Coordinates of C-alpha atoms and ligand atoms in Angstrom, one line a residue:
M1 CA -6.4 5.9 31.3
M2 CA -6.5 2.7 29.3
L3 CA -3.5 1.8 27.1
T4 CA -3.5 -0.5 24.1
F5 CA -0.4 -2.3 22.9
T6 CA -0.1 -3.2 19.2
G7 CA 2.5 -5.0 17.1
M8 CA 3.2 -5.1 13.4
K9 CA 0.1 -4.8 11.2
S10 CA -1.3 -8.2 10.0
T11 CA -1.2 -6.9 6.4
D12 CA 2.5 -6.4 6.8
A13 CA 3.1 -9.8 8.4
E14 CA 0.9 -11.5 5.7
K15 CA 3.0 -9.9 3.0
L16 CA 6.2 -11.5 4.5
W17 CA 4.5 -14.9 5.0
N18 CA 3.5 -14.8 1.3
G19 CA 7.2 -14.3 0.3
G20 CA 7.0 -10.6 0.0
Q21 CA 9.9 -8.2 0.5
D22 CA 10.8 -6.3 3.6
S23 CA 10.9 -2.5 4.0
H24 CA 14.3 -2.5 2.3
G25 CA 13.0 -4.5 -0.6
N26 CA 14.9 -7.6 0.4
P27 CA 13.5 -11.1 0.9
A28 CA 13.1 -12.2 4.5
E29 CA 16.0 -14.1 6.1
K30 CA 15.0 -17.3 7.8
A31 CA 16.4 -18.5 11.1
I32 CA 15.6 -20.9 13.9
S33 CA 15.1 -19.5 17.4
D34 CA 17.5 -20.5 20.2
G35 CA 14.8 -19.4 22.6
K36 CA 16.9 -16.5 23.9
G37 CA 15.5 -13.1 23.2
N38 CA 13.7 -13.5 19.9
P39 CA 10.5 -11.5 20.1
C40 CA 7.8 -11.8 17.4
R41 CA 6.5 -8.3 16.5
H42 CA 3.1 -9.6 15.2
C43 CA 1.8 -11.8 18.1
L44 CA 4.1 -10.1 20.6
E45 CA 5.1 -13.5 22.0
M46 CA 8.7 -14.7 22.4
I47 CA 9.7 -17.2 19.6
K48 CA 10.3 -20.5 21.3
E49 CA 13.4 -22.6 20.9
G50 CA 13.3 -24.5 17.7
E51 CA 10.6 -22.4 16.0
A52 CA 11.4 -20.8 12.6
F53 CA 11.3 -17.1 12.3
L54 CA 11.9 -14.4 9.7
I55 CA 14.5 -11.6 10.1
V56 CA 13.4 -8.5 8.2
S57 CA 13.9 -4.7 8.1
H58 CA 10.7 -3.0 9.2
R59 CA 9.5 0.6 9.1
P60 CA 6.5 0.9 11.5
F61 CA 5.4 4.2 10.0
A62 CA 2.9 5.1 7.4
A63 CA 5.2 7.4 5.4
K64 CA 8.9 7.5 4.5
H65 CA 9.8 10.8 6.2
A66 CA 12.9 11.8 8.0
Y67 CA 11.6 10.4 11.4
A68 CA 10.5 7.1 9.9
E69 CA 13.1 4.8 11.5
Q70 CA 13.6 1.4 10.0
G71 CA 15.4 -1.5 11.5
P72 CA 15.7 -5.2 12.1
I73 CA 12.8 -7.2 13.7
F74 CA 11.8 -10.8 14.0
V75 CA 8.5 -12.4 13.0
H76 CA 7.3 -16.0 13.3
A77 CA 7.9 -17.8 10.0
E78 CA 4.6 -19.6 10.3
P79 CA 1.5 -17.4 10.4
C80 CA 0.6 -16.3 14.0
I81 CA -2.3 -14.4 15.5
A82 CA -2.0 -10.6 15.9
Y83 CA -1.6 -9.5 19.5
D84 CA -5.0 -8.7 21.0
D85 CA -4.7 -6.4 23.9
F86 CA -7.8 -7.3 25.8
N87 CA -6.0 -7.1 29.2
H88 CA -4.2 -3.8 28.6
E89 CA -1.1 -5.4 30.1
L90 CA 2.5 -5.6 29.0
P91 CA 2.8 -8.2 26.2
S92 CA 5.3 -11.0 26.6
V93 CA 7.9 -9.2 24.3
L94 CA 8.1 -6.4 26.8
Q95 CA 8.8 -8.7 29.7
D96 CA 12.1 -10.1 28.4
S97 CA 14.4 -7.3 29.3
P98 CA 14.9 -5.2 32.4
H99 CA 14.8 -1.9 30.4
Y100 CA 13.2 -0.5 27.3
L101 CA 13.4 2.7 25.3
V102 CA 10.1 4.6 25.5
R103 CA 9.4 7.6 23.2
G104 CA 6.4 9.7 22.2
Y105 CA 5.4 10.6 18.6
S106 CA 3.0 13.2 17.3
G107 CA 0.1 12.5 14.9
D108 CA 2.3 13.2 11.9
E109 CA 4.8 10.5 13.2
R110 CA 7.4 13.0 14.4
I111 CA 9.4 12.5 17.6
V112 CA 8.1 14.7 20.4
Y113 CA 11.4 15.9 21.8
G114 CA 12.0 15.4 25.5
T115 CA 9.8 12.3 25.7
G116 CA 12.4 9.6 25.0
G117 CA 14.1 7.7 27.7
V118 CA 15.1 4.3 29.0
V119 CA 12.7 3.0 31.6
D120 CA 12.5 -0.1 33.8
Q121 CA 10.1 -2.7 32.4
Q122 CA 7.9 -2.3 35.5
A123 CA 7.6 1.5 34.8
I124 CA 6.5 1.3 31.1
I125 CA 2.8 1.6 31.8
D126 CA 3.2 4.5 34.3
R127 CA 5.6 6.3 31.9
A128 CA 3.2 5.9 29.0
K129 CA 0.2 7.2 31.0
S130 CA 2.3 10.2 32.0
L131 CA 3.4 10.9 28.4
F132 CA -0.2 10.6 27.1
E133 CA -1.2 13.5 29.4
N134 CA 0.6 15.6 26.7
P135 CA -2.1 16.0 24.0
S136 CA 0.5 16.3 21.2
I137 CA 1.5 12.7 21.7
A138 CA -0.5 10.4 19.4
F139 CA 1.4 7.2 20.1
I140 CA 4.4 5.8 21.9
D141 CA 6.9 3.4 20.5
I142 CA 8.8 0.9 22.6
R143 CA 12.3 -0.1 21.5
S144 CA 15.0 -2.3 22.8
A145 CA 17.2 -0.3 25.2
Q146 CA 20.3 -2.4 24.1
N147 CA 19.7 -2.7 20.3
N148 CA 17.2 0.0 19.5
C149 CA 15.0 -2.5 17.7
W150 CA 11.3 -1.6 17.5
Q151 CA 9.2 -3.8 19.8
A152 CA 5.6 -2.5 20.0
R153 CA 3.4 0.6 19.9
I154 CA 1.2 2.0 22.7
Q155 CA -2.0 4.0 21.9
R156 CA -4.7 5.5 24.1
G157 CA -7.8 3.4 24.5
Ligands
ZN201 ZN1 4.2 -14.4 16.2

């Protein structure tokens, strides 16, 4: 089974780069990376020391329902290229920590109970393939195991 990793939609990132509001309706906060653990959720690369980035609240779901978690994420302040998963490998942002929270969602964006768990970085792909054997899982979200921040999404294909 092939897996595809995706980050924040380019339309959402472009809105922020054009001075738009985040998912809370606030302007983006600006910061400079210290090079330690600042993942960009659009290109899925780590933000290098000295690079400017935006701190925003992001809701990576289409609708504002009860399961639509929203939380803090970082994005490069200067426009970057959306992650293109041509290798079907772990993007850089998922290689920065030893563990991640991996959880399956249904097609209507609901948590599929029993699928969530903290897994070793090296086990993310195997865990995702195993979860996708369940046909009720439409996508898998990866979050920080320490801070619960949304990192990336995995889909079949
Ligand atoms: Zn970026």
